[in-house]
CSV table of C-alpha atoms in Angstrom, one decimal:
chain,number,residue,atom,x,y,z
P,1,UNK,CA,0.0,0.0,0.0
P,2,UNK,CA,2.7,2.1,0.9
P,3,UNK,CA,4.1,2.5,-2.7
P,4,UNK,CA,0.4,3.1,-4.2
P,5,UNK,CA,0.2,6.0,-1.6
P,6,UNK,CA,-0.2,9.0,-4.0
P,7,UNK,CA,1.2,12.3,-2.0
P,8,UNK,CA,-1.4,14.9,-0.8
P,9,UNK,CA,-1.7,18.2,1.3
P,10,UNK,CA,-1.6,16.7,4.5
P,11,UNK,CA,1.8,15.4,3.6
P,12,UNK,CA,3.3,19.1,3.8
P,13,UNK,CA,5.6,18.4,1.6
P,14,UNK,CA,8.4,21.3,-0.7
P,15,UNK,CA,7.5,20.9,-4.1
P,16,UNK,CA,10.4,19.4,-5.2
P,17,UNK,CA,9.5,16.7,-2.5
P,18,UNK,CA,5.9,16.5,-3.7
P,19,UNK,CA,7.0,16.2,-7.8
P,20,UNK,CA,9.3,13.4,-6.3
P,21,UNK,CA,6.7,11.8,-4.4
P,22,UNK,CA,4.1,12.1,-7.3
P,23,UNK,CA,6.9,10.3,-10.1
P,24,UNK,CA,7.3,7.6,-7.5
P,25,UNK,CA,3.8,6.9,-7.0
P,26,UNK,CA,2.9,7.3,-11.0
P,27,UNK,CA,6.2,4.6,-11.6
P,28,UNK,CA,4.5,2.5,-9.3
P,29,UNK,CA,1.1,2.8,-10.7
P,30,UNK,CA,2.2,1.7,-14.3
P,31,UNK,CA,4.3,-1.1,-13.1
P,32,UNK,CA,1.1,-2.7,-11.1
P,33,UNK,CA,-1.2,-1.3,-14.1
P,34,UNK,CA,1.0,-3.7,-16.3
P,35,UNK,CA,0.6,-6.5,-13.7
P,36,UNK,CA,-3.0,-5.9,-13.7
P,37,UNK,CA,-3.9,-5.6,-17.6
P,38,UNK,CA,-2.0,-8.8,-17.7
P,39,UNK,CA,-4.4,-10.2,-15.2
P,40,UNK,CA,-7.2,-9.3,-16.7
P,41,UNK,CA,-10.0,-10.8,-18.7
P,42,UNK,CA,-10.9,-8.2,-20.8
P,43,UNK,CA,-10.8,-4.4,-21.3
P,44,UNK,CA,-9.2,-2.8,-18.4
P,45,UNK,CA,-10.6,1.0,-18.0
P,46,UNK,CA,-8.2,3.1,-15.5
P,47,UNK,CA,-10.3,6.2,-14.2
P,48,UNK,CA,-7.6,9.0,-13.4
P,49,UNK,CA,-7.3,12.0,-12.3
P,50,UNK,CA,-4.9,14.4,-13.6
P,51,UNK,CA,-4.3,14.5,-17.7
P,52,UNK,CA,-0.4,15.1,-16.7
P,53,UNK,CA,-0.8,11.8,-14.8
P,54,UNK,CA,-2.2,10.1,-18.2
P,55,UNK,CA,0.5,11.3,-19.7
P,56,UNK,CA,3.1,10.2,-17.7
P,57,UNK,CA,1.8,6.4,-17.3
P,58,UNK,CA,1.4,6.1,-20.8
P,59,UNK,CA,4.8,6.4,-21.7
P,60,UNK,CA,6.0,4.2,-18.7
P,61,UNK,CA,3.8,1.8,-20.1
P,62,UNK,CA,5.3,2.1,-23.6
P,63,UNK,CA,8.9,1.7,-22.3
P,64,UNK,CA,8.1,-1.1,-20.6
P,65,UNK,CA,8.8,-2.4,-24.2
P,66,UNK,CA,4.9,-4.4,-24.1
P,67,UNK,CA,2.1,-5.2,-26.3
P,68,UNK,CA,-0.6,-3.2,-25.1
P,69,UNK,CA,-2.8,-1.4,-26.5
P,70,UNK,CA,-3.7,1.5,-24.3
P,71,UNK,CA,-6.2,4.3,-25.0
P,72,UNK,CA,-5.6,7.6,-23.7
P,73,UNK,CA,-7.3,10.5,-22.3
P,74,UNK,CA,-5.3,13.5,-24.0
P,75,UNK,CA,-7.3,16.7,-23.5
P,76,UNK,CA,-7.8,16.5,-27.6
P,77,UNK,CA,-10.3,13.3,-28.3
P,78,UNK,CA,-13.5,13.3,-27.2
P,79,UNK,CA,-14.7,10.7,-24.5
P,80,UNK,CA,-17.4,9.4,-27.0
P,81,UNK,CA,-14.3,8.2,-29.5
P,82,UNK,CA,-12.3,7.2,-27.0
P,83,UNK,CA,-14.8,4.9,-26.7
P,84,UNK,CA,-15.1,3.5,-30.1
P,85,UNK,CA,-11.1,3.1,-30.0
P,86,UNK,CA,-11.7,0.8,-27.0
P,87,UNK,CA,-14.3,-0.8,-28.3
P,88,UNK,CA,-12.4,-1.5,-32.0
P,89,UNK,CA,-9.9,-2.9,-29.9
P,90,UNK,CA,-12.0,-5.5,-28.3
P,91,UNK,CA,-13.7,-5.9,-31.9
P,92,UNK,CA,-10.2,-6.9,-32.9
P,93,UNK,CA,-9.6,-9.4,-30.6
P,94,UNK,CA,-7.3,-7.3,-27.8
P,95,UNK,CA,-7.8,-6.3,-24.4
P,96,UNK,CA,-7.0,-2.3,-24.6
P,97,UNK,CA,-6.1,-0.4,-21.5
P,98,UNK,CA,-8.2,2.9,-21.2
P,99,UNK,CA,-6.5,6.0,-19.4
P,100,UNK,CA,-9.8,7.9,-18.8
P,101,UNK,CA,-10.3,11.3,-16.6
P,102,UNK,CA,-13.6,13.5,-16.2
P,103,UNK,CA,-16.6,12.4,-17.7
P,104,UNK,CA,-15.3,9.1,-17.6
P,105,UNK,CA,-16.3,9.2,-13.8
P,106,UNK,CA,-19.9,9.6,-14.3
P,107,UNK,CA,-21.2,9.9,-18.2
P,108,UNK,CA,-19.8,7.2,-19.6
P,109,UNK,CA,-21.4,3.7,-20.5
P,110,UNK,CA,-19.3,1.0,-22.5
P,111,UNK,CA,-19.3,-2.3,-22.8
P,112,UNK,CA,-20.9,-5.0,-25.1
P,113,UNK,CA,-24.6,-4.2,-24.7
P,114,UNK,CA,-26.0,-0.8,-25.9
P,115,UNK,CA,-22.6,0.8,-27.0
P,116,UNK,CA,-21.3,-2.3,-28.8
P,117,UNK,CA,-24.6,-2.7,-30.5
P,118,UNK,CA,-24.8,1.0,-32.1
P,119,UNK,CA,-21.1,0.9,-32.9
P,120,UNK,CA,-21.1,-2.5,-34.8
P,121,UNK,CA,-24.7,-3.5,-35.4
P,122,UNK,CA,-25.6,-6.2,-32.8
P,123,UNK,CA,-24.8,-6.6,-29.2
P,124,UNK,CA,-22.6,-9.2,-27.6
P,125,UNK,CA,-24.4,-12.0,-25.3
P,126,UNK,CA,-24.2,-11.1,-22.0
P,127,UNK,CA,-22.2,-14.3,-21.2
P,128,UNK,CA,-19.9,-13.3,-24.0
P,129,UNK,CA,-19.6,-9.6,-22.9
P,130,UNK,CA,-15.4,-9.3,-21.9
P,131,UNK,CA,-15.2,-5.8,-23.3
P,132,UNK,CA,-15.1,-4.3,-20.3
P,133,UNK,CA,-14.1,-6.7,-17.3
P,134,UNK,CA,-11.5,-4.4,-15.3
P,135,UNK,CA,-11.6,-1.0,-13.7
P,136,UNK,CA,-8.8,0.4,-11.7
P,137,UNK,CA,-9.5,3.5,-9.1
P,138,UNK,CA,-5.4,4.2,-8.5
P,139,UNK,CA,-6.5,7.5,-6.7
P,140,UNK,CA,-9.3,8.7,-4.9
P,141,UNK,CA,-11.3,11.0,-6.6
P,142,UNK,CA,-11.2,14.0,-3.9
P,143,UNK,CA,-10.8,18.0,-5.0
P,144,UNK,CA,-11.6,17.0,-8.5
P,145,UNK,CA,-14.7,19.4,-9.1
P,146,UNK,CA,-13.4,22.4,-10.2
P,147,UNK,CA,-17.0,23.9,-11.8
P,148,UNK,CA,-18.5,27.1,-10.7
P,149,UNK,CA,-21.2,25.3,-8.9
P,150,UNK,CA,-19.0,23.3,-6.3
P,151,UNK,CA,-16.7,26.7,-5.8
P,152,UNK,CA,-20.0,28.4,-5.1
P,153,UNK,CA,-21.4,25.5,-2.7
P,154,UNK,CA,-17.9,25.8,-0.7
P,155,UNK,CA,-17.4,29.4,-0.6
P,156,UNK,CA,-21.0,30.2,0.7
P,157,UNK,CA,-22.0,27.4,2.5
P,158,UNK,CA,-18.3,26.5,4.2
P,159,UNK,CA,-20.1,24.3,6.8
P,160,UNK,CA,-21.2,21.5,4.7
P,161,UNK,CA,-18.8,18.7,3.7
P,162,UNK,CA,-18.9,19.3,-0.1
P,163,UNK,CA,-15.8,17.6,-0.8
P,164,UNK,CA,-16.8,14.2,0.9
P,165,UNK,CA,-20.0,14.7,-0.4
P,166,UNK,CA,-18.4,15.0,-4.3
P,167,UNK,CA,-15.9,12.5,-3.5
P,168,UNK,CA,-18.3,9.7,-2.4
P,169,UNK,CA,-21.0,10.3,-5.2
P,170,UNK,CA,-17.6,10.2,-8.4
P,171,UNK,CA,-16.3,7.2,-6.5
P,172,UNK,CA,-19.8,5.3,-6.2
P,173,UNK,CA,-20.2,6.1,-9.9
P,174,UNK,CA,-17.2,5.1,-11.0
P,175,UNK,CA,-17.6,1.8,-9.5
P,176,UNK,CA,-20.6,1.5,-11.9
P,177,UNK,CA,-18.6,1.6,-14.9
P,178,UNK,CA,-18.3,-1.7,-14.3
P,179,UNK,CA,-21.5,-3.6,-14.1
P,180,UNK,CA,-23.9,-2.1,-16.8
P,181,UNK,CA,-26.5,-5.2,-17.4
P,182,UNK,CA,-27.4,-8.2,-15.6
P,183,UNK,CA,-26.0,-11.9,-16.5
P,184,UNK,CA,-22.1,-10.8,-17.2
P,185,UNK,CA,-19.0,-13.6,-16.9
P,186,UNK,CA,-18.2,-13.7,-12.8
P,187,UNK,CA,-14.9,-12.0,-14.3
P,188,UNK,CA,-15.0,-8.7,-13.1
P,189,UNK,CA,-12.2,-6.8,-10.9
P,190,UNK,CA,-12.2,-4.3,-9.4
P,191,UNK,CA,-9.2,-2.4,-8.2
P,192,UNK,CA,-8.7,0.5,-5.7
P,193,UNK,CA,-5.3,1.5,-5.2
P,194,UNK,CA,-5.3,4.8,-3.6
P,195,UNK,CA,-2.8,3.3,-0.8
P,196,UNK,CA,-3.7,6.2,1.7
């Protein structure tokens, strides 16, 4: 757990210290993210954080020297093809690794029912449904609202727990990524590796 912890504000740390502390952890996280795709079933979808984080686990995925097919979150793409790319993966016969942020959290649905179906015509049998077997949590989704709303909630109502409350409700729907329809392989995983 200790080398999955991902550095936060309570650790009061310089910011050479904390950029230290962050490389460590996001080394770590692509060494288990390798161990974990290999694992795996099927699609693995990782639901980050931080597009800089993205970033940097994608390329110490590709110098691990592996072939994996990893689809990334890049600020660019739009969520909705990222999604096809996963799911043209699977189509092909590999098991992709999805780097997802934002609207992956809470808007997204894929898998082999309803998504697979508009993309390639018909959808998969539930018991043949692999698309989408993994999901990895490697950090905790807290302070990651940033809209006007939640700024507004904290600044004039200071007394309420809005993080916790925002942090509970993008980590229970994250965890429904996952399980989308009834009658799936007993394949899934699901991994949460926030180590604090």
């Amino acid at each position: 757990a200790a080398l999955l912890r991902p550095p936060s504000q309570s650790d009061r740390l310089s910011d050479s210290q904390r950029n230290d502390a962050e490389t460590s952890w996001l080394q770590n996280l692509a060494s288990e993210l390798i161990t974990i795709h290999k694992q795996s079933a099927g699609g693995v979808l990782v639901l980050m954080t931080s597009l800089a984080n993205v970033a940097y686990v994608k390329r110490q995925i590709a110098d691990a020297g592996l072939a994996i097919i990893v689809i990334v979150a890049d600020g660019q793409t739009p969520i909705a093809k990222q999604k096809v790319q996963f799911l043209n993966a699977v189509a092909a016969g590999l098991k992709p690794l999805w780097l997802a942020v934002g609207g992956a959290w809470t808007g997204l649905d894929v898998g082999g029912h309803g998504p697979w179906q508009e993309i390639f015509g018909d959808a998969l049998e539930a018991q043949d449904d692999n698309a989408l077997t993994t999901l990895v949590i490697p950090r905790i989704p807290f302070g990651t609202n940033q809209t006007i709303t939640h700024q507004w909630r904290k600044n004039h109502r200071p007394g309420v727990p809005w993080e916790l409350f925002e942090t509970a409700f993008r980590f229970k729907q994250g965890l429904g990524r996952l399980i989308r329809r009834p009658g799936l392989p007993q394949n899934r995983d699901i991994y949460v590796l926030d180590g604090r």
